[in-house]
Amino acid sequence: MRKIAAFTVMALALVLAGCNTWSGVKQDAKDAGQATGRGIEKAGEKIQDISK
């Protein structure tokens, strides 16, 4: 559990260090959310392909 918390803190620090403005933080979060959504969608497609 501590590893997950440490990873989360490190990831947040990297995101905040990567941009200097709040709008940059919001854009980074939006991009990360979209990338996660695409990954989940691709995983779902693979599962459907395997189950056929």
CSV table of C-alpha atoms in Angstrom, one decimal:
chain,number,residue,atom,x,y,z
A,1,MET,CA,0.0,0.0,0.0
A,2,ARG,CA,2.9,2.4,0.7
A,3,LYS,CA,4.3,1.7,-2.7
A,4,ILE,CA,1.1,2.8,-4.3
A,5,ALA,CA,1.0,6.0,-2.2
A,6,ALA,CA,4.6,6.7,-3.0
A,7,PHE,CA,4.0,6.2,-6.7
A,8,THR,CA,1.0,8.5,-6.6
A,9,VAL,CA,2.9,11.2,-4.9
A,10,MET,CA,5.8,10.9,-7.3
A,11,ALA,CA,3.5,11.0,-10.3
A,12,LEU,CA,1.7,14.0,-9.0
A,13,ALA,CA,5.0,15.8,-8.4
A,14,LEU,CA,6.1,15.0,-12.0
A,15,VAL,CA,2.9,16.3,-13.4
A,16,LEU,CA,3.1,19.5,-11.4
A,17,ALA,CA,6.8,20.0,-12.2
A,18,GLY,CA,6.0,19.5,-15.9
A,19,CYS,CA,3.9,22.6,-16.2
A,20,ASN,CA,3.9,26.0,-14.6
A,21,THR,CA,0.3,27.0,-14.8
A,22,TRP,CA,-3.0,25.7,-13.5
A,23,SER,CA,-4.3,25.4,-17.1
A,24,GLY,CA,-1.3,23.3,-17.9
A,25,VAL,CA,-2.1,21.0,-15.0
A,26,LYS,CA,-5.7,20.7,-16.2
A,27,GLN,CA,-4.6,20.0,-19.8
A,28,ASP,CA,-2.1,17.3,-18.6
A,29,ALA,CA,-4.9,15.7,-16.5
A,30,LYS,CA,-7.2,15.7,-19.5
A,31,ASP,CA,-4.6,14.2,-21.8
A,32,ALA,CA,-3.8,11.5,-19.2
A,33,GLY,CA,-7.5,10.7,-18.8
A,34,GLN,CA,-7.9,10.4,-22.6
A,35,ALA,CA,-4.9,8.1,-22.9
A,36,THR,CA,-6.3,5.9,-20.1
A,37,GLY,CA,-9.7,5.8,-21.9
A,38,ARG,CA,-8.0,4.7,-25.2
A,39,GLY,CA,-6.1,2.0,-23.4
A,40,ILE,CA,-9.2,0.7,-21.7
A,41,GLU,CA,-11.0,0.7,-25.1
A,42,LYS,CA,-8.2,-1.2,-26.8
A,43,ALA,CA,-8.2,-3.7,-24.0
A,44,GLY,CA,-11.9,-4.2,-24.4
A,45,GLU,CA,-11.5,-4.8,-28.1
A,46,LYS,CA,-8.8,-7.4,-27.5
A,47,ILE,CA,-11.0,-9.2,-25.0
A,48,GLN,CA,-13.8,-9.2,-27.6
A,49,ASP,CA,-11.5,-10.6,-30.3
A,50,ILE,CA,-10.2,-13.3,-28.0
A,51,SER,CA,-13.7,-14.3,-26.9
A,52,LYS,CA,-14.9,-14.9,-30.5
